[in-house]
Short mmCIF file of C-alpha atoms and ligand atoms in Angstrom, two decimals:
data_model
loop_
_atom_site.label_atom_id
_atom_site.label_comp_id
_atom_site.label_asym_id
_atom_site.label_seq_id
_atom_site.Cartn_x
_atom_site.Cartn_y
_atom_site.Cartn_z
CA MET A 226 29.09 -32.25 33.66
CA ALA A 227 25.72 -30.83 32.68
CA SER A 228 24.03 -34.19 33.08
CA ASP A 229 25.25 -34.37 36.69
CA ILE A 230 22.83 -31.67 37.69
CA ILE A 231 19.78 -33.00 35.86
CA ALA A 232 18.50 -35.29 38.53
CA GLY A 233 18.72 -33.15 41.63
CA ASP A 234 19.21 -29.50 40.91
CA VAL A 235 17.15 -28.84 37.82
CA LEU A 236 14.26 -31.22 37.44
CA ALA A 237 13.13 -30.99 41.04
CA PRO A 238 12.36 -27.26 40.96
CA VAL A 239 10.91 -27.58 37.46
CA LEU A 240 8.47 -30.18 38.64
CA ALA A 241 7.66 -28.42 41.91
CA VAL A 242 6.61 -25.09 40.48
CA ASP A 243 3.36 -25.95 38.76
CA THR A 244 1.09 -23.69 40.81
CA PRO A 245 -1.44 -21.89 38.59
CA GLY A 246 -2.14 -18.35 39.73
CA SER A 247 1.34 -17.88 41.13
CA GLU A 248 3.38 -15.19 39.41
CA THR A 249 6.60 -15.98 41.19
CA SER A 250 8.75 -18.99 40.52
CA ILE A 251 11.32 -21.17 42.13
CA PHE A 252 13.04 -22.21 38.90
CA ASP A 253 16.78 -22.40 38.84
CA THR A 254 17.01 -20.24 35.74
CA ARG A 255 20.78 -20.34 35.44
CA ALA A 256 20.89 -24.11 35.62
CA LEU A 257 18.16 -24.36 32.99
CA GLN A 258 20.01 -21.93 30.72
CA GLN A 259 23.22 -23.93 31.07
CA LEU A 260 21.49 -27.19 30.16
CA ASP A 261 19.67 -25.41 27.36
CA SER A 262 22.79 -24.09 25.72
CA ALA A 263 24.66 -27.35 26.32
CA HIS A 264 22.08 -29.62 24.66
CA TYR A 265 19.15 -27.92 22.99
CA LEU A 266 19.68 -26.77 19.40
CA HIS A 267 17.03 -24.09 18.88
CA PRO A 268 15.34 -23.31 15.56
CA PHE A 269 16.61 -20.22 13.67
CA THR A 270 19.13 -19.37 16.38
CA ASP A 271 22.74 -18.23 16.55
CA HIS A 272 23.95 -20.55 19.29
CA GLY A 273 27.11 -18.62 20.02
CA ALA A 274 25.03 -15.54 20.82
CA LEU A 275 22.45 -17.59 22.73
CA ARG A 276 25.14 -19.08 24.96
CA GLU A 277 26.34 -15.62 25.98
CA ARG A 278 22.94 -14.23 26.85
CA GLY A 279 21.12 -17.37 27.95
CA ALA A 280 17.62 -18.22 26.77
CA ARG A 281 14.59 -16.75 28.44
CA VAL A 282 12.68 -19.63 29.99
CA MET A 283 8.92 -19.41 29.51
CA VAL A 284 6.96 -21.29 32.13
CA ARG A 285 3.31 -20.33 32.03
CA GLY A 286 0.67 -18.64 29.93
CA ASP A 287 -2.79 -17.26 30.62
CA GLY A 288 -4.89 -15.37 28.07
CA ILE A 289 -2.56 -12.89 26.34
CA TYR A 290 0.13 -13.07 29.04
CA LEU A 291 3.24 -15.19 29.54
CA TRP A 292 5.44 -15.64 32.59
CA ASP A 293 9.13 -16.50 32.53
CA SER A 294 11.14 -18.46 35.09
CA GLU A 295 12.04 -15.25 36.91
CA GLY A 296 8.40 -14.38 37.42
CA HIS A 297 8.29 -11.58 34.82
CA LYS A 298 4.92 -11.12 33.13
CA VAL A 299 4.84 -10.16 29.45
CA ILE A 300 2.13 -9.42 26.90
CA ASP A 301 2.53 -11.89 24.07
CA GLY A 302 2.18 -9.62 21.06
CA MET A 303 3.07 -12.49 18.71
CA SER A 304 0.60 -15.23 19.78
CA GLY A 305 3.54 -17.52 20.44
CA LEU A 306 4.54 -17.73 16.79
CA TRP A 307 1.41 -16.41 15.05
CA CYS A 308 -0.63 -19.28 16.41
CA VAL A 309 -2.14 -19.00 19.91
CA ASN A 310 -5.31 -17.40 18.55
CA VAL A 311 -7.58 -18.35 21.48
CA GLY A 312 -4.95 -17.39 24.06
CA TYR A 313 -3.16 -19.47 26.68
CA GLY A 314 -4.60 -21.58 29.45
CA ARG A 315 -7.93 -22.60 27.92
CA ALA A 316 -9.19 -25.37 30.21
CA SER A 317 -11.54 -26.79 27.58
CA MET A 318 -8.58 -27.36 25.24
CA THR A 319 -6.83 -29.33 27.96
CA GLN A 320 -9.98 -31.38 28.53
CA ALA A 321 -10.56 -32.09 24.84
CA VAL A 322 -6.99 -33.25 24.41
CA ALA A 323 -6.98 -35.32 27.61
CA ARG A 324 -10.28 -36.99 26.69
CA GLN A 325 -8.94 -38.00 23.28
CA MET A 326 -5.67 -39.21 24.77
CA ASP A 327 -7.62 -41.48 27.12
CA LEU A 328 -9.83 -42.82 24.34
CA LEU A 329 -7.38 -43.21 21.48
CA PRO A 330 -4.06 -41.33 21.63
CA PHE A 331 -2.99 -42.43 18.16
CA TYR A 332 -4.01 -44.37 15.17
CA ASN A 333 -2.92 -43.88 11.57
CA SER A 334 -5.10 -43.12 8.57
CA PHE A 335 -3.24 -45.39 6.15
CA PHE A 336 -4.63 -48.78 5.05
CA ASN A 337 -8.33 -47.88 4.94
CA THR A 338 -8.60 -46.74 8.55
CA THR A 339 -9.71 -43.45 10.04
CA ASN A 340 -10.55 -41.91 13.41
CA VAL A 341 -13.45 -39.86 14.75
CA PRO A 342 -11.75 -36.47 15.36
CA ALA A 343 -10.09 -36.51 11.92
CA VAL A 344 -13.40 -37.20 10.19
CA LEU A 345 -15.24 -34.52 12.15
CA LEU A 346 -12.46 -31.97 11.64
CA ALA A 347 -12.31 -32.57 7.89
CA ALA A 348 -16.07 -32.00 7.67
CA ARG A 349 -15.85 -28.88 9.88
CA LEU A 350 -13.02 -27.36 7.85
CA VAL A 351 -15.00 -27.89 4.65
CA GLU A 352 -17.90 -25.97 6.22
CA LEU A 353 -15.61 -23.05 7.06
CA ALA A 354 -13.68 -23.05 3.79
CA PRO A 355 -14.63 -20.96 0.75
CA PRO A 356 -17.10 -22.59 -1.69
CA GLY A 357 -15.70 -25.45 -3.78
CA PHE A 358 -13.49 -26.97 -1.09
CA LYS A 359 -14.71 -30.45 -0.17
CA HIS A 360 -11.50 -32.25 0.83
CA VAL A 361 -8.70 -31.95 3.39
CA PHE A 362 -5.27 -33.60 3.61
CA PHE A 363 -3.75 -33.51 7.12
CA THR A 364 -0.09 -32.97 7.99
CA GLY A 365 1.84 -32.25 11.16
CA SER A 366 2.96 -28.69 10.33
CA GLY A 367 2.83 -25.82 7.88
CA SER A 368 6.07 -26.91 6.23
CA GLU A 369 4.63 -30.36 5.62
CA ALA A 370 1.48 -28.72 4.29
CA ASN A 371 3.53 -26.88 1.68
CA ASP A 372 5.52 -30.00 0.83
CA THR A 373 2.16 -31.64 0.29
CA VAL A 374 1.15 -28.74 -1.97
CA VAL A 375 4.23 -29.31 -4.13
CA ARG A 376 3.60 -33.05 -4.40
CA MET A 377 -0.10 -32.54 -5.14
CA VAL A 378 0.53 -29.89 -7.78
CA TRP A 379 3.06 -32.07 -9.61
CA ARG A 380 0.83 -35.14 -9.38
CA TYR A 381 -2.16 -33.13 -10.63
CA TRP A 382 -0.38 -32.03 -13.81
CA GLN A 383 0.92 -35.55 -14.37
CA LEU A 384 -2.65 -36.87 -14.23
CA MET A 385 -3.73 -34.05 -16.54
CA GLY A 386 -1.28 -35.29 -19.18
CA GLN A 387 0.94 -32.21 -18.84
CA PRO A 388 3.84 -33.57 -16.76
CA GLN A 389 6.13 -30.82 -18.07
CA ARG A 390 4.20 -28.31 -15.94
CA GLN A 391 6.60 -28.35 -13.02
CA ALA A 392 7.49 -24.73 -12.41
CA ILE A 393 6.09 -23.24 -9.21
CA ILE A 394 6.34 -19.48 -8.82
CA SER A 395 6.63 -17.85 -5.43
CA ARG A 396 7.96 -14.54 -4.13
CA HIS A 397 11.16 -13.19 -2.63
CA ASN A 398 10.87 -12.77 1.13
CA ALA A 399 7.93 -15.19 1.31
CA TYR A 400 7.93 -17.74 4.14
CA HIS A 401 6.57 -21.19 3.40
CA GLY A 402 8.38 -23.29 6.00
CA SER A 403 11.76 -24.84 6.58
CA THR A 404 11.69 -28.31 5.02
CA VAL A 405 13.56 -28.63 1.73
CA ALA A 406 10.48 -27.90 -0.37
CA GLY A 407 9.10 -25.34 2.09
CA ALA A 408 12.38 -23.40 2.22
CA SER A 409 12.61 -23.59 -1.59
CA LEU A 410 9.13 -22.17 -2.01
CA GLY A 411 10.00 -19.51 0.51
CA GLY A 412 11.98 -16.55 -0.70
CA MET A 413 14.30 -16.13 2.27
CA ALA A 414 17.75 -15.52 0.79
CA GLY A 415 19.46 -16.43 4.05
CA MET A 416 17.84 -19.87 4.01
CA HIS A 417 18.67 -20.52 0.36
CA ALA A 418 22.28 -19.50 0.96
CA GLN A 419 22.82 -22.24 3.57
CA GLY A 420 22.06 -25.13 1.22
CA ALA A 421 21.57 -25.95 -2.43
CA LEU A 422 18.19 -24.22 -2.49
CA PRO A 423 15.81 -23.62 -4.07
CA ILE A 424 15.30 -27.09 -5.54
CA PRO A 425 14.85 -27.15 -9.33
CA GLY A 426 11.52 -25.87 -10.62
CA ILE A 427 10.92 -23.17 -8.01
CA HIS A 428 11.09 -19.54 -9.20
CA HIS A 429 10.64 -16.24 -7.40
CA ILE A 430 9.26 -12.83 -8.30
CA ASP A 431 9.43 -9.68 -6.15
CA GLN A 432 7.06 -9.24 -3.23
CA PRO A 433 4.22 -6.70 -3.46
CA SER A 434 5.85 -4.31 -1.01
CA PHE A 435 4.79 -0.76 -1.81
CA ALA A 436 7.47 0.65 0.50
CA GLU A 437 10.20 -1.33 -1.27
CA HIS A 438 9.14 -1.20 -4.91
CA GLY A 439 6.34 1.37 -5.27
CA HIS A 440 8.32 4.60 -5.81
CA GLY A 441 6.48 7.03 -8.08
CA MET A 442 3.28 4.99 -8.25
CA SER A 443 -0.08 5.07 -6.50
CA GLU A 444 -0.77 2.00 -4.37
CA ALA A 445 -3.42 0.84 -6.83
CA GLU A 446 -1.04 1.14 -9.78
CA PHE A 447 1.66 -0.62 -7.83
CA GLY A 448 -0.65 -3.58 -7.03
CA LEU A 449 -1.24 -4.17 -10.75
CA ARG A 450 2.44 -3.70 -11.53
CA ALA A 451 3.51 -6.23 -8.86
CA ALA A 452 0.98 -8.79 -10.13
CA GLY A 453 2.30 -8.14 -13.64
CA TRP A 454 5.65 -9.61 -12.54
CA LEU A 455 3.85 -12.95 -12.32
CA GLU A 456 2.68 -12.72 -15.93
CA GLU A 457 6.18 -11.79 -17.04
CA LYS A 458 7.64 -14.79 -15.23
CA ILE A 459 4.99 -17.14 -16.69
CA LEU A 460 5.81 -15.91 -20.20
CA GLU A 461 9.54 -16.21 -19.54
CA LEU A 462 9.19 -19.84 -18.39
CA GLY A 463 6.57 -20.68 -21.02
CA PRO A 464 2.96 -20.98 -19.80
CA GLU A 465 2.94 -24.67 -20.75
CA ASN A 466 5.64 -25.27 -18.10
CA VAL A 467 4.07 -23.43 -15.20
CA ALA A 468 2.25 -25.52 -12.60
CA ALA A 469 1.29 -23.11 -9.83
CA PHE A 470 1.72 -19.80 -8.07
CA ILE A 471 1.89 -19.72 -4.25
CA GLY A 472 1.57 -16.75 -1.91
CA GLU A 473 0.55 -15.71 1.57
CA PRO A 474 -2.44 -13.30 1.41
CA VAL A 475 -0.41 -11.06 3.75
CA GLN A 476 3.24 -12.08 4.13
CA GLY A 477 3.81 -12.79 7.80
CA ALA A 478 7.41 -13.68 8.65
CA GLY A 479 8.58 -11.42 5.82
CA GLY A 480 7.40 -8.50 7.94
CA VAL A 481 3.60 -8.17 7.57
CA ILE A 482 3.74 -7.15 3.92
CA ILE A 483 0.20 -6.03 3.05
CA PRO A 484 -0.37 -5.89 -0.73
CA PRO A 485 -2.50 -3.15 -2.29
CA PRO A 486 -6.16 -4.19 -2.88
CA THR A 487 -5.55 -4.41 -6.64
CA TYR A 488 -2.90 -7.11 -6.29
CA TRP A 489 -4.69 -10.38 -5.59
CA PRO A 490 -7.60 -9.97 -8.06
CA GLU A 491 -5.00 -9.36 -10.78
CA ILE A 492 -3.00 -12.43 -9.67
CA GLN A 493 -6.23 -14.41 -9.96
CA ARG A 494 -6.86 -13.08 -13.48
CA ILE A 495 -3.34 -14.02 -14.58
CA CYS A 496 -3.50 -17.54 -13.10
CA ASP A 497 -6.89 -18.09 -14.79
CA LYS A 498 -5.57 -16.82 -18.12
CA TYR A 499 -2.72 -19.36 -18.21
CA GLY A 500 -4.47 -22.21 -16.38
CA VAL A 501 -1.94 -21.96 -13.53
CA LEU A 502 -3.01 -23.37 -10.15
CA LEU A 503 -3.33 -20.75 -7.42
CA VAL A 504 -2.21 -21.70 -3.91
CA SER A 505 -2.93 -19.63 -0.82
CA ASP A 506 -0.56 -20.26 2.09
CA GLU A 507 -2.93 -19.49 4.94
CA VAL A 508 -0.72 -20.81 7.73
CA ILE A 509 -0.87 -17.34 9.32
CA CYS A 510 -3.85 -15.69 7.62
CA GLY A 511 -6.20 -18.64 8.13
CA PHE A 512 -8.46 -18.93 11.16
CA GLY A 513 -9.34 -15.34 11.76
CA ARG A 514 -6.06 -13.42 11.73
CA LEU A 515 -7.38 -10.93 9.15
CA GLY A 516 -11.01 -10.97 10.30
CA THR A 517 -12.17 -13.69 7.92
CA TRP A 518 -11.83 -17.46 8.28
CA PHE A 519 -9.33 -17.43 5.41
CA GLY A 520 -7.27 -14.52 4.11
CA CYS A 521 -8.17 -15.17 0.47
CA GLN A 522 -11.78 -14.30 1.31
CA LEU A 523 -10.72 -10.82 2.40
CA MET A 524 -8.24 -10.35 -0.45
CA GLY A 525 -10.72 -11.39 -3.13
CA PHE A 526 -9.24 -14.48 -4.73
CA ARG A 527 -10.31 -18.11 -5.16
CA PRO A 528 -7.35 -20.44 -4.65
CA ASP A 529 -7.23 -24.06 -5.82
CA LEU A 530 -5.32 -25.17 -2.71
CA ILE A 531 -5.11 -23.70 0.79
CA ALA A 532 -2.24 -24.62 3.13
CA PHE A 533 -2.99 -24.18 6.84
CA ALA A 534 -1.43 -24.91 10.26
CA LYS A 535 -0.70 -22.67 13.29
CA GLY A 536 -4.10 -21.15 14.22
CA VAL A 537 -6.06 -24.32 13.40
CA THR A 538 -5.18 -25.64 16.89
CA SER A 539 -4.02 -22.31 18.34
CA GLY A 540 -0.68 -24.10 18.58
CA TYR A 541 -1.80 -26.26 21.53
CA VAL A 542 -0.89 -29.39 19.52
CA PRO A 543 0.92 -29.40 16.15
CA LEU A 544 -1.33 -29.80 13.12
CA GLY A 545 -1.33 -28.64 9.52
CA GLY A 546 -2.98 -29.54 6.27
CA VAL A 547 -4.12 -28.66 2.79
CA LEU A 548 -7.66 -27.86 1.75
CA VAL A 549 -8.13 -29.20 -1.76
CA GLY A 550 -10.45 -27.33 -4.13
CA ALA A 551 -12.74 -28.86 -6.75
CA ARG A 552 -10.36 -28.60 -9.69
CA VAL A 553 -7.55 -30.60 -8.08
CA ALA A 554 -9.85 -32.88 -6.09
CA GLN A 555 -11.72 -34.04 -9.17
CA THR A 556 -8.50 -35.23 -10.75
CA LEU A 557 -6.48 -36.33 -7.76
CA VAL A 558 -9.20 -37.77 -5.56
CA GLU A 559 -11.69 -39.04 -8.08
CA LYS A 560 -9.50 -40.46 -10.80
CA GLY A 561 -5.96 -40.34 -9.46
CA GLY A 562 -5.69 -43.77 -7.87
CA ASP A 563 -3.12 -44.13 -5.11
CA PHE A 564 -1.44 -40.84 -4.16
CA ASN A 565 1.87 -42.01 -2.69
CA HIS A 566 2.17 -39.36 -0.03
CA GLY A 567 1.37 -39.06 3.67
CA PHE A 568 2.71 -38.83 7.19
CA THR A 569 2.54 -41.04 10.24
CA TYR A 570 0.77 -38.20 12.01
CA SER A 571 -1.64 -37.27 9.18
CA GLY A 572 -5.01 -36.92 10.91
CA HIS A 573 -3.55 -37.42 14.39
CA PRO A 574 -6.59 -37.90 16.63
CA VAL A 575 -5.32 -35.76 19.51
CA ALA A 576 -4.31 -32.90 17.20
CA CYS A 577 -7.68 -33.08 15.42
CA ALA A 578 -9.51 -33.08 18.78
CA ALA A 579 -7.56 -29.96 19.74
CA ALA A 580 -8.50 -28.32 16.43
CA LEU A 581 -12.18 -29.15 16.86
CA GLU A 582 -12.23 -27.59 20.33
CA ASN A 583 -10.23 -24.58 19.13
CA LEU A 584 -12.68 -23.97 16.28
CA ARG A 585 -15.61 -24.38 18.69
CA ILE A 586 -14.13 -21.71 20.97
CA MET A 587 -13.51 -19.38 18.02
CA GLU A 588 -17.08 -19.77 16.85
CA ASP A 589 -18.71 -19.56 20.31
CA GLU A 590 -16.80 -16.39 21.12
CA GLY A 591 -17.34 -14.91 17.66
CA LEU A 592 -13.62 -14.23 17.40
CA VAL A 593 -13.50 -13.85 13.62
CA GLY A 594 -16.26 -11.25 13.59
CA ARG A 595 -14.68 -9.48 16.54
CA VAL A 596 -11.41 -9.11 14.66
CA ALA A 597 -13.26 -7.75 11.62
CA LEU A 598 -15.49 -5.29 13.45
CA GLU A 599 -13.95 -4.46 16.79
CA THR A 600 -10.40 -5.45 17.70
CA GLY A 601 -8.89 -5.22 14.20
CA PRO A 602 -10.12 -1.64 13.65
CA HIS A 603 -9.02 -0.75 17.21
CA LEU A 604 -5.51 -2.08 16.58
CA ARG A 605 -5.41 -0.14 13.32
CA THR A 606 -6.28 3.15 15.04
CA ALA A 607 -3.81 2.51 17.84
CA PHE A 608 -0.98 1.77 15.41
CA ALA A 609 -1.87 4.77 13.26
CA MET A 610 -1.31 6.87 16.39
CA LEU A 611 2.08 5.26 16.98
CA ALA A 612 3.11 6.60 13.57
CA SER A 613 3.46 10.05 15.20
CA HIS A 614 6.40 8.78 17.27
CA PRO A 615 9.71 10.36 16.16
CA LEU A 616 11.23 6.91 15.51
CA VAL A 617 8.33 5.58 13.42
CA GLY A 618 8.27 6.18 9.66
CA HIS A 619 4.91 4.61 9.01
CA ALA A 620 2.58 2.01 10.46
CA GLU A 621 0.21 -0.46 8.84
CA SER A 622 -2.22 -3.09 10.00
CA MET A 623 -4.79 -5.57 8.81
CA GLY A 624 -7.01 -7.53 11.16
CA MET A 625 -4.99 -8.59 14.18
CA THR A 626 -1.56 -8.02 12.73
CA ALA A 627 0.32 -4.74 12.48
CA ALA A 628 3.75 -3.35 11.70
CA LEU A 629 5.73 -0.16 12.08
CA ASN A 630 8.99 0.92 10.49
CA LEU A 631 11.78 2.40 12.60
CA VAL A 632 13.49 5.20 10.69
CA ARG A 633 16.35 7.60 11.23
CA ARG A 634 14.45 10.54 9.74
CA LYS A 635 10.75 10.79 9.08
CA GLY A 636 9.43 12.00 5.75
CA ALA A 637 6.09 12.92 4.24
CA GLY A 638 5.44 9.52 2.64
CA VAL A 639 6.74 5.96 2.93
CA HIS A 640 9.35 6.67 0.28
CA ASP A 641 10.66 9.86 1.91
CA CYS A 642 12.07 8.44 5.15
CA GLU A 643 15.74 7.85 5.85
CA ASP A 644 16.39 4.31 7.04
CA PHE A 645 18.91 3.22 9.65
CA PRO A 646 21.90 1.35 8.22
CA ARG A 647 21.09 -2.35 8.48
CA GLU A 648 24.27 -3.17 10.41
CA LEU A 649 23.16 -1.05 13.39
CA ALA A 650 20.41 -3.63 13.98
CA VAL A 651 18.08 -1.04 15.50
CA GLY A 652 15.17 -3.47 15.17
CA MET A 653 16.91 -5.98 17.45
CA LEU A 654 17.73 -3.21 19.92
CA CYS A 655 14.08 -2.18 19.98
CA ARG A 656 12.97 -5.78 20.33
CA ALA A 657 15.23 -6.18 23.38
CA HIS A 658 13.70 -3.08 25.05
CA MET A 659 10.24 -4.52 24.39
CA PHE A 660 11.21 -7.94 25.71
CA ASP A 661 12.72 -6.43 28.87
CA ASN A 662 9.69 -4.24 29.47
CA GLY A 663 6.81 -6.63 29.21
CA VAL A 664 5.78 -6.85 25.57
CA ILE A 665 6.84 -9.27 22.86
CA MET A 666 7.19 -7.75 19.40
CA ARG A 667 9.14 -9.29 16.55
CA ALA A 668 11.79 -7.43 14.56
CA VAL A 669 12.13 -8.07 10.83
CA GLY A 670 15.03 -5.78 10.02
CA GLU A 671 13.77 -2.36 11.17
CA ARG A 672 10.15 -3.40 10.85
CA MET A 673 8.55 -4.14 14.23
CA ILE A 674 5.54 -6.42 14.03
CA VAL A 675 2.75 -7.80 16.19
CA ALA A 676 0.15 -10.51 15.70
CA PRO A 677 -1.53 -10.79 19.10
CA PRO A 678 -3.94 -13.50 20.24
CA LEU A 679 -7.37 -12.93 18.71
CA VAL A 680 -8.88 -12.91 22.20
CA MET A 681 -7.03 -9.67 23.02
CA THR A 682 -9.64 -7.09 24.09
CA THR A 683 -9.65 -3.44 23.05
CA ALA A 684 -8.51 -2.49 26.59
CA GLN A 685 -5.64 -4.97 26.28
CA ILE A 686 -4.73 -3.53 22.87
CA ASP A 687 -4.45 -0.14 24.58
CA GLU A 688 -2.30 -1.68 27.31
CA MET A 689 -0.04 -3.29 24.69
CA VAL A 690 0.27 -0.14 22.59
CA GLU A 691 1.08 1.98 25.67
CA ARG A 692 3.90 -0.38 26.47
CA ILE A 693 5.09 -0.31 22.87
CA ARG A 694 5.13 3.51 22.98
CA PHE A 695 7.12 3.45 26.22
CA CYS A 696 9.64 1.05 24.68
CA LEU A 697 9.89 3.17 21.53
CA ASP A 698 10.86 6.06 23.83
CA LEU A 699 13.52 3.88 25.45
CA THR A 700 14.80 2.85 22.03
CA LEU A 701 14.92 6.47 20.90
CA GLU A 702 16.96 7.47 23.98
CA ASP A 703 19.25 4.51 23.42
CA VAL A 704 19.76 5.29 19.72
CA GLU A 705 20.46 8.97 20.52
CA ARG A 706 22.92 7.99 23.27
CA ARG A 707 24.79 5.88 20.75
CA GLY A 708 24.85 8.80 18.32
CA TRP A 709 22.88 6.97 15.63
CA MET A 710 20.15 9.52 14.99
C1 PLP B 5 4.95 -20.78 9.95
C2 PLP B 5 4.65 -20.82 8.51
C3 PLP B 5 4.88 -21.97 7.74
C4 PLP B 5 5.58 -23.17 8.30
O1 PLP B 5 4.85 -23.79 9.30
P1 PLP B 5 5.63 -24.78 10.32
O2 PLP B 5 4.50 -25.33 11.15
O3 PLP B 5 6.60 -23.94 11.09
O4 PLP B 5 6.29 -25.82 9.52
C5 PLP B 5 4.48 -21.97 6.43
N1 PLP B 5 3.90 -20.90 5.88
C6 PLP B 5 3.67 -19.77 6.57
C7 PLP B 5 2.98 -18.63 5.92
C8 PLP B 5 4.06 -19.68 7.91
O5 PLP B 5 3.87 -18.56 8.60
#
């Protein structure tokens, strides 16, 4: 039935619409939605609910804006999915990718072969990385990057003559991807519950969320306390069994959880004390999100491995990888022999060409410095002002990511607010008002988050925050009408 309409009714308008500059569309949205729900299994989606509402069909992007198939224009407050750092519609990205596709669309890096963009990108990443990083392993995604981390860490300790060091410690509510190893490293209870996860050897400690766990402490005290959970876990497992600790400098998908400044230096001290490898998952924090090339540089720690993806290509083409620091590289690369790991698309020439052009744009436009000195501070001030809204308990930001908590009753401090009952799903309600009124924000429970493209100007930040305020008003009215306040 659905396939009957593919040829004539759906594809024709889809193909006919490609007119840059036009904000209207001639898409048959309903037909697309029907085909979508009939055939396309979406990631992290309740398909029963999707079928009722129908997916929103995105058709075009330019700068910080997206257009859907009905011609609605929205501010993309989430950079796609934390990745479109240089914004949509960059002609030089298209050219770089097209040029490489003409020249050499694919070749593998197995069997003593390589390709020009992969070589140049590896060298460029090493220039940008913190001192001590001289090697890169390429993957197709952030999940594959973290799978690679697991395999590298285990292989490293095997080569070091300590094969019993297999435990990897991560944190509850962390996100490290959705492959079996990635989901195991991650601390998403809902993901673990749907399979036999985590795999053996992966352990979790609590996240450094001051709002959740910091009652009765100063933020500085809490940072040390939260890092102390790592030491307790290492001692519980036996230091001789612990291979690595992995964390995002700022937890992204978990809801922009910003640890106190005392946290990461103490984590570093503990890892050093027990010889445990330290892994920074920079899939979100890497490439300027926090105002530094890598988040560990801002947070004051020196990881042994850095996982990256998303912002490395601004999402234009999938690419991920692992930067390998001196300690692991010396063992694995210099005396490890064959490392039996890799992907068909490791070092994909088109993806690497996209990354090179993306990094050139970021450097030419000084985007990392702009986040540190101009747009990041502006976003912080704007979000601090949103905290005065009756529905907002508190707001936080770091670089170009920010979050606010929707609360039923405001209090003096983060621990004095009254939360909405989870089952009311006020975050989702708020998200829908945002989505319908021209701004994309993500809801993590009752925490509303943004991570806009790094090219967003201060004027555009104001435009976005005005819209957010308007939608908070709509949400407040809605919540009051339902008698939930
Ligand atoms: C998105 C993300 C991943 C997974 O990356 P994919 O490309 O979706 O596989 C891993 N770690 C973090 C911190 C992420 O945000």
